[in-house]
Short mmCIF file of C-alpha atoms and ligand atoms in Angstrom, two decimals:
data_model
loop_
_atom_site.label_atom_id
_atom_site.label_comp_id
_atom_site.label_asym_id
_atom_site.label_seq_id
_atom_site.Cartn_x
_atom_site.Cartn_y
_atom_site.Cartn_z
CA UNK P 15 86.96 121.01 130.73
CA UNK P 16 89.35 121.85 127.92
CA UNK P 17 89.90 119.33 125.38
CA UNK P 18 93.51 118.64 124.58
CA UNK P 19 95.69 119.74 122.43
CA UNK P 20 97.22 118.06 119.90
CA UNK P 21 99.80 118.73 117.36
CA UNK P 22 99.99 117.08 113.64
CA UNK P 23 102.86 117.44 111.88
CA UNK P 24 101.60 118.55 108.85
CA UNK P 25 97.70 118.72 107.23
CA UNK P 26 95.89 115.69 106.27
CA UNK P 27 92.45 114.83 104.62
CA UNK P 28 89.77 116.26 106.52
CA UNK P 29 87.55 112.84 106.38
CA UNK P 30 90.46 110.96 107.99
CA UNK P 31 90.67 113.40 111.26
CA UNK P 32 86.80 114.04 111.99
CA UNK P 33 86.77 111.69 114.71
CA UNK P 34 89.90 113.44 116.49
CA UNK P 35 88.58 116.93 115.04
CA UNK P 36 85.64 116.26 117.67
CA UNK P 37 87.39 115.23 120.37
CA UNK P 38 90.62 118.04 120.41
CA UNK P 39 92.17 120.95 119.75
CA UNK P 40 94.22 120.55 116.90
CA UNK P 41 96.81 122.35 115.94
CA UNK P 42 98.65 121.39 112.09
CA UNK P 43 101.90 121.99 110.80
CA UNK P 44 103.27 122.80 107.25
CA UNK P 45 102.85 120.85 104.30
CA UNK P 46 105.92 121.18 102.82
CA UNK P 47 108.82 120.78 105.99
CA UNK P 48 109.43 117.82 107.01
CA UNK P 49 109.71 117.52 111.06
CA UNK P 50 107.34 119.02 113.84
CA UNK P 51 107.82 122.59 112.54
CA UNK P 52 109.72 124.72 114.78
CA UNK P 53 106.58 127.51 114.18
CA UNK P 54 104.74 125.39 116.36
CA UNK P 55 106.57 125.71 119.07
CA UNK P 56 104.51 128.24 121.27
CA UNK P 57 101.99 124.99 121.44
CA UNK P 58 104.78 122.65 122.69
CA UNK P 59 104.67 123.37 126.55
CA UNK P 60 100.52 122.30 125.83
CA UNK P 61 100.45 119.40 123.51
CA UNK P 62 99.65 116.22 124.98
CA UNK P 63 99.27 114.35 121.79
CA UNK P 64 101.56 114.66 118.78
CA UNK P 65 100.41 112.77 115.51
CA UNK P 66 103.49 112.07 113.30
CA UNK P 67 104.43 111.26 109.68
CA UNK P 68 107.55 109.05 109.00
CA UNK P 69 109.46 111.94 108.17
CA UNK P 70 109.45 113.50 111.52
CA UNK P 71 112.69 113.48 113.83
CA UNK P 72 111.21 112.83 117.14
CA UNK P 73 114.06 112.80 120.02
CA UNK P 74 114.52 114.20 123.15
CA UNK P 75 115.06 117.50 122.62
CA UNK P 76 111.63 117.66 121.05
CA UNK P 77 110.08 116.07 123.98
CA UNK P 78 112.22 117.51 126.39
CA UNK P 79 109.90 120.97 125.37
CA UNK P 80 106.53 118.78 125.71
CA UNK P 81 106.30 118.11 129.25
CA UNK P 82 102.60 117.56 129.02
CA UNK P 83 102.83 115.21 126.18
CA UNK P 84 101.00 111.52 126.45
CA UNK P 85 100.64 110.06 123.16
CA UNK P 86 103.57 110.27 119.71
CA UNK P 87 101.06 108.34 116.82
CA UNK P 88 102.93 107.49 113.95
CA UNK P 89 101.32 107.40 110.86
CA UNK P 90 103.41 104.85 110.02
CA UNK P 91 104.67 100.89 110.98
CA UNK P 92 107.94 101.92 111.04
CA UNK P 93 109.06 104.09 114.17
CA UNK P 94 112.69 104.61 113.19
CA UNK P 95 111.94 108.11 113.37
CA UNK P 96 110.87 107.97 117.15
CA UNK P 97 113.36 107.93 119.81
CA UNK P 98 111.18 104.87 121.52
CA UNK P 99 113.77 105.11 124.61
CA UNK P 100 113.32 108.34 125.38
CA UNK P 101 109.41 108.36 124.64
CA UNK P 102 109.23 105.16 127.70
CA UNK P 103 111.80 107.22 129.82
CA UNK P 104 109.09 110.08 129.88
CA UNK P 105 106.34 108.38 129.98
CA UNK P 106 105.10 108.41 126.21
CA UNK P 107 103.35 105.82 125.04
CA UNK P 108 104.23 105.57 121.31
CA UNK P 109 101.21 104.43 118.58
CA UNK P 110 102.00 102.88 115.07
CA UNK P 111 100.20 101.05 112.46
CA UNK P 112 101.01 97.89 111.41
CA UNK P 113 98.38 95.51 110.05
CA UNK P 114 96.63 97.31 108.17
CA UNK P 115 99.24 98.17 105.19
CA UNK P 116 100.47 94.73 104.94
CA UNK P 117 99.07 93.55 101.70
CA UNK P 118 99.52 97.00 99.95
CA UNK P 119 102.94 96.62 100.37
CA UNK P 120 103.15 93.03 99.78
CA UNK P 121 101.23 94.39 96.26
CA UNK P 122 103.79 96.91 95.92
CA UNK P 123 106.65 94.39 96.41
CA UNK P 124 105.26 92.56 93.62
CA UNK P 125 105.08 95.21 91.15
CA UNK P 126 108.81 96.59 91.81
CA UNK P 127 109.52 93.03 91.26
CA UNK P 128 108.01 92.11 88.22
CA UNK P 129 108.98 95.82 87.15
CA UNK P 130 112.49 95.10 87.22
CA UNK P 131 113.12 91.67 86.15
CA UNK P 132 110.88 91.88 83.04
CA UNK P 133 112.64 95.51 82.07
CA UNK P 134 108.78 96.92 81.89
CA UNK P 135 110.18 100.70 82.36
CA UNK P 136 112.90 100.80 80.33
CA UNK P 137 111.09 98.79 77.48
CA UNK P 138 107.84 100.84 77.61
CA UNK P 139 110.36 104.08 77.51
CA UNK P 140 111.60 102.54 74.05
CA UNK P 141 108.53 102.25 72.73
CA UNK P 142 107.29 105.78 73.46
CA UNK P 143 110.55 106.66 72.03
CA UNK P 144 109.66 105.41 68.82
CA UNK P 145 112.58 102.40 69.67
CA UNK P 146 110.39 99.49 69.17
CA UNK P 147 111.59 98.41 65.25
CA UNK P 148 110.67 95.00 64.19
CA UNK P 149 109.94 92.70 66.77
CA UNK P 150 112.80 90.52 67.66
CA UNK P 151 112.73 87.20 69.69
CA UNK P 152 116.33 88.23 71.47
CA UNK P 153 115.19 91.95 72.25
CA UNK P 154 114.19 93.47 76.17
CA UNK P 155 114.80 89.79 77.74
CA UNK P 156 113.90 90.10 81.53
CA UNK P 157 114.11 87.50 84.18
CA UNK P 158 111.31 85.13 85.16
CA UNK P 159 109.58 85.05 88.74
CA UNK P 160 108.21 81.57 88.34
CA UNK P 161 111.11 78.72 89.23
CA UNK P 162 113.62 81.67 90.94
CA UNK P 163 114.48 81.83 94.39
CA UNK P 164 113.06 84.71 96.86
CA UNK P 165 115.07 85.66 99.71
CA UNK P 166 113.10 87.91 101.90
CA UNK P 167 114.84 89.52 105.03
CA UNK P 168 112.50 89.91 107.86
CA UNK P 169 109.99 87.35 107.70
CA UNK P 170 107.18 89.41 109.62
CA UNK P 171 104.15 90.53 108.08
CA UNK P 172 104.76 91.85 105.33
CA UNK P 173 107.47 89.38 104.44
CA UNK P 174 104.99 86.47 105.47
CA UNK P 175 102.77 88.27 102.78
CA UNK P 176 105.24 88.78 100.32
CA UNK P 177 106.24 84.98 100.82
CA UNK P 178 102.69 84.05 99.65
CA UNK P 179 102.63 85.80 96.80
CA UNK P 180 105.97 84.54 95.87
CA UNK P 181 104.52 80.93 96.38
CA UNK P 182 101.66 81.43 94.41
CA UNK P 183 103.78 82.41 91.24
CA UNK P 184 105.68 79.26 91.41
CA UNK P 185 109.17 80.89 93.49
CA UNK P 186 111.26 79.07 96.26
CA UNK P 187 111.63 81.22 99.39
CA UNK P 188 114.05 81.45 101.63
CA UNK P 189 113.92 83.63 104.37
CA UNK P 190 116.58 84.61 107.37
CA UNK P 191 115.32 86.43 110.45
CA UNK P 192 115.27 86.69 114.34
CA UNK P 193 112.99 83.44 114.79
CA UNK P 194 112.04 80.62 112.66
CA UNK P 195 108.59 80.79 111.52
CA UNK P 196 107.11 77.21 111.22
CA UNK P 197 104.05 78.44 109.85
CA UNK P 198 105.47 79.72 106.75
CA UNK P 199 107.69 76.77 105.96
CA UNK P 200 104.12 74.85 106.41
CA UNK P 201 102.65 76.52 104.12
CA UNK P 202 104.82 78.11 101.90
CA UNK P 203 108.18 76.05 101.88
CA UNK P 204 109.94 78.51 103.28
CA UNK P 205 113.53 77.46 104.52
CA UNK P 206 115.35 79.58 107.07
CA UNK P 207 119.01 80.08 105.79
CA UNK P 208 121.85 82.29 107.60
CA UNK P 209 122.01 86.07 106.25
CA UNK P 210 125.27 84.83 103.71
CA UNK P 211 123.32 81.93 102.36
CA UNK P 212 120.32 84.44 101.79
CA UNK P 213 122.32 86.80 99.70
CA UNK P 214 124.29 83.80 97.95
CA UNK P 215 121.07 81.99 96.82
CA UNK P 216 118.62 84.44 96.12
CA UNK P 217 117.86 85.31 92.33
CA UNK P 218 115.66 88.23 93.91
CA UNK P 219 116.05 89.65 97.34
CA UNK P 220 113.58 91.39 99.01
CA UNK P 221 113.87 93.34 102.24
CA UNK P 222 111.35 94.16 105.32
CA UNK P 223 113.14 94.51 108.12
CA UNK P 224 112.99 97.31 110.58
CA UNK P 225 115.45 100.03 110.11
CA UNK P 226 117.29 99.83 113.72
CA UNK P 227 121.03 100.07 114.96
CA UNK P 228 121.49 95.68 113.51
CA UNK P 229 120.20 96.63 110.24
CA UNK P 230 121.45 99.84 109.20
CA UNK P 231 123.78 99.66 106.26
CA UNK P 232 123.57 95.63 106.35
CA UNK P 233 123.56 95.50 102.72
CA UNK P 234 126.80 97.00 101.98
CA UNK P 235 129.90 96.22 99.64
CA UNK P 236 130.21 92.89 101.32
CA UNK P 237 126.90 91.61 101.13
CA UNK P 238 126.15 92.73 97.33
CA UNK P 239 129.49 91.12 96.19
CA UNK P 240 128.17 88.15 97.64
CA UNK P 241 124.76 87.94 95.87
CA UNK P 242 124.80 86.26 92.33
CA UNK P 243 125.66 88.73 89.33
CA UNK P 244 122.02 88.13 87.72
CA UNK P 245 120.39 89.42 90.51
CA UNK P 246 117.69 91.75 92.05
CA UNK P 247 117.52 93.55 95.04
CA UNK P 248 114.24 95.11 96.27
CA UNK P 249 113.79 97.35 99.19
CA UNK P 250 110.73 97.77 100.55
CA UNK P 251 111.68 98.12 104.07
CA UNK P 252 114.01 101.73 104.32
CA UNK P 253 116.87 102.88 103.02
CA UNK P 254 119.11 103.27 105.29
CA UNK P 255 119.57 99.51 105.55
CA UNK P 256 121.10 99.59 101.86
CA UNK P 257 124.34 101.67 101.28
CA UNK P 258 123.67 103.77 98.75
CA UNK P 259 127.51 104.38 97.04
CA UNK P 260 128.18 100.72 97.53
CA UNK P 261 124.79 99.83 95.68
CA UNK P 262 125.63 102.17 92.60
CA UNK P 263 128.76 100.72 92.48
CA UNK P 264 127.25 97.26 92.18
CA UNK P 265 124.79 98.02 89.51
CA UNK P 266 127.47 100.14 87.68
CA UNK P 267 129.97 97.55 87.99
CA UNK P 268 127.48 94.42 87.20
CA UNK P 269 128.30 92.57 91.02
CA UNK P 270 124.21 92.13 91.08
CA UNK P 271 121.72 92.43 87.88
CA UNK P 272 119.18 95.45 89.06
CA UNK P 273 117.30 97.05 92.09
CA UNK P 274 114.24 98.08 92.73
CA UNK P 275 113.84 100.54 95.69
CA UNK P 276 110.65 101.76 96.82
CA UNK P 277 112.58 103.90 100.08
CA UNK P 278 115.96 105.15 99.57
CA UNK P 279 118.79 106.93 101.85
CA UNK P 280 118.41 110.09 101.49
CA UNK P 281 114.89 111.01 100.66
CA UNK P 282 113.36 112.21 98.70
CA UNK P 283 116.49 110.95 96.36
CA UNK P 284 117.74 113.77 94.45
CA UNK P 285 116.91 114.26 90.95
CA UNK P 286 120.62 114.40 90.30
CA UNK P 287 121.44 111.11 91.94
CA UNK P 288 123.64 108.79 89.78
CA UNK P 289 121.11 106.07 90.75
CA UNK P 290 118.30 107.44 88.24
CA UNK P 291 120.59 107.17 85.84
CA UNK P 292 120.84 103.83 85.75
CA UNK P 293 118.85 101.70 83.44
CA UNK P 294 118.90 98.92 85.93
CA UNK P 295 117.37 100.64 88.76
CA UNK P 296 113.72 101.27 89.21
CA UNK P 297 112.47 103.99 91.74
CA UNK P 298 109.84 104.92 93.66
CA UNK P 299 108.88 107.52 95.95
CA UNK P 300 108.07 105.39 99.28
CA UNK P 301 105.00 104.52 97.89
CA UNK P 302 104.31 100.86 99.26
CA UNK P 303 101.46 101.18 101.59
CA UNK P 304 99.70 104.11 99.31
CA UNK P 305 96.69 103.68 98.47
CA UNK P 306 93.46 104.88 98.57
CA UNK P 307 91.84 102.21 101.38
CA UNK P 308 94.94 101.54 102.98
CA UNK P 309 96.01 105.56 103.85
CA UNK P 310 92.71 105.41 105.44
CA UNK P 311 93.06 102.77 107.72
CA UNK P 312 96.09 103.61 108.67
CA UNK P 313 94.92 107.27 109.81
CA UNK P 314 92.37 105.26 111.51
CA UNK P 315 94.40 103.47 113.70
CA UNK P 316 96.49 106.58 114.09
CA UNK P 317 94.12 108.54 114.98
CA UNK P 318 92.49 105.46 117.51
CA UNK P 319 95.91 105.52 119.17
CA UNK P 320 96.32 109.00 119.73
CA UNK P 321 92.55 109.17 121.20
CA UNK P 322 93.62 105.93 123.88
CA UNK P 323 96.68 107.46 124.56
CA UNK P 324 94.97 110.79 125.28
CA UNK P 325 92.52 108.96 127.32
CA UNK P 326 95.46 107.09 129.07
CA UNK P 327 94.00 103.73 127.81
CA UNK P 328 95.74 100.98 126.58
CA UNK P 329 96.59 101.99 122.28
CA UNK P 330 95.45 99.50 119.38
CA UNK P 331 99.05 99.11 118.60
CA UNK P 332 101.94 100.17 120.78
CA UNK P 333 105.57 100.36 119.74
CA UNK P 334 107.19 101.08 123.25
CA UNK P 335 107.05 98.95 126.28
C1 LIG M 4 105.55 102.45 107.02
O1 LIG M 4 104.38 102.46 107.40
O2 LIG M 4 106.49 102.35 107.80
C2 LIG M 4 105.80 102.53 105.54
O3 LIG M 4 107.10 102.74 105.24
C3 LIG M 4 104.91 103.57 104.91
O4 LIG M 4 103.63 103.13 104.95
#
């Protein structure tokens, strides 16, 4: 019998696909363009796998031209890029990867963090400037971690992680989110505030929630006017839940102290944005879950859940009912 096809969006390391390389026909897109590539499409009518990257659109009219299709595996937690409706309507069963990446990007949330409130760019751009001069007790003055408070938005995984972290260096966390999470405020003295007392009482806030149709441009105008002057805002989660104008505005204008954005709206950010310009804003190229052991694991359980799906079995971790 003929193994299956299946289509990946664009090439990846050869160790991380032998297990699928045995098992199907694969067929890989370009590099360089984000989306399943439209050169692809004589394969379309045969695919009945598709293994995705977070920067491929996948909607109806894509799958409408797949009728054979079983399994979308996103290489990815996130699955904003999957129309998850339309996958169930047809039949799809949709794979993602959470787990795995959680303490990378809790890591990751802790560098931006530090990054930003201790001015460790902009200071260690002086100094290969040849700006350092004397040393002075009043010069590059950041913010401290220990004794702030830590709002984190979306207290799942990653925020659970992130709220560890933050109670190891000393921090009181608040948290706001769908359901209250008795474990954390156990361990970690976590209170659960409304969304206005969140961005009202956090020195640094930190976001990992799920980019969906309730978060999407949540922290706007309104909610950055209402978070204190001397503070930071981190996203980790994607950008499309900050506004971007409304955010330069509000480090321009001095409504919060700095940002630190590891996904931004669009992206990749143009090197022309006005936000690289900005002294007070650190960022970073969606980097939070990349490293070395962690990009492997989660092309393991990418490429598990394309294999189940193929097989019709139940996937390691499904994002549609
Ligand atoms: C995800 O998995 O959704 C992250 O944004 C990238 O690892």
């Amino acid at each position: 019998m003929a193994k299956p096809l299946v289509i990946l969006s664009h090439p990846m390391p050869e160790a991380w696909l032998a297990p699928l390389k045995e098992a199907v026909r694969l067929v890989v897109g370009p590099p360089d363009v984000a989306g399943v590539d439209v050169g692809l499409q004589p394969y379309f009518a045969e695919a009945e796998g598709l293994l995705t990257w977070l920067i491929d659109p996948v909607d109806e009219a894509l799958l409408a031209q797949m009728p054979r299709l079983k399994v979308v595996s996103n290489l990815a937690v996130g699955v904003d890029n999957i129309d998850l409706e339309a996958c169930t309507r047809r039949g799809v069963a949709v794979g993602h990867t959470p787990g795995v990446l959680t303490e990378a990007v809790a890591d990751m949330t802790f560098a931006l963090l530090l990054a930003v409130a201790r001015g460790v760019f902009p200071a260690a751009d002086d100094a290969r400037a040849g700006r350092w001069g004397l040393w002075r007790p009043d010069a590059w003055l950041g913010a401290e971690l220990h004794g702030a408070t830590l709002g984190i938005w979306g207290l799942g995984q990653i925020g659970q992680a992130v709220a560890r972290r933050a109670h190891a260096f000393g921090m009181r966390i608040l948290y706001t989110g769908r359901t209250p999470k008795p474990e954390a405020e156990r361990a970690w003295g976590a209170a659960r505030v409304p969304w206005e007392a969140l961005l009202a009482e956090s020195d640094f806030l930190s976001l990992h929630v799920p980019l969906t149709p309730q978060t999407r441009g949540m922290v706007g105008e309104a909610a950055l006017r209402r978070m204190k002057p001397t503070a930071y805002l981190v996203n980790m989660a994607r950008g499309p839940v900050v506004q971007t104008e409304a955010l330069v505005r509000a480090l321009q204008e001095g409504w919060i102290a700095g940002a630190a954005l590891d996904v931004t709206d669009p992206e990749p950010l143009p090197p022309e944005h006005p936000l690289y310009r900005l002294p007070n804003c650190l960022i970073t190229p969606h980097i939070g879950s990349a490293t070395h052991t962690t990009r492997r694991r989660m092309a393991e359980v990418a490429v598990a859940n394309l294999l189940a799906g193929l097989r019709g079995e139940a996937l390691l971790y499904r994002a549609n009912p």
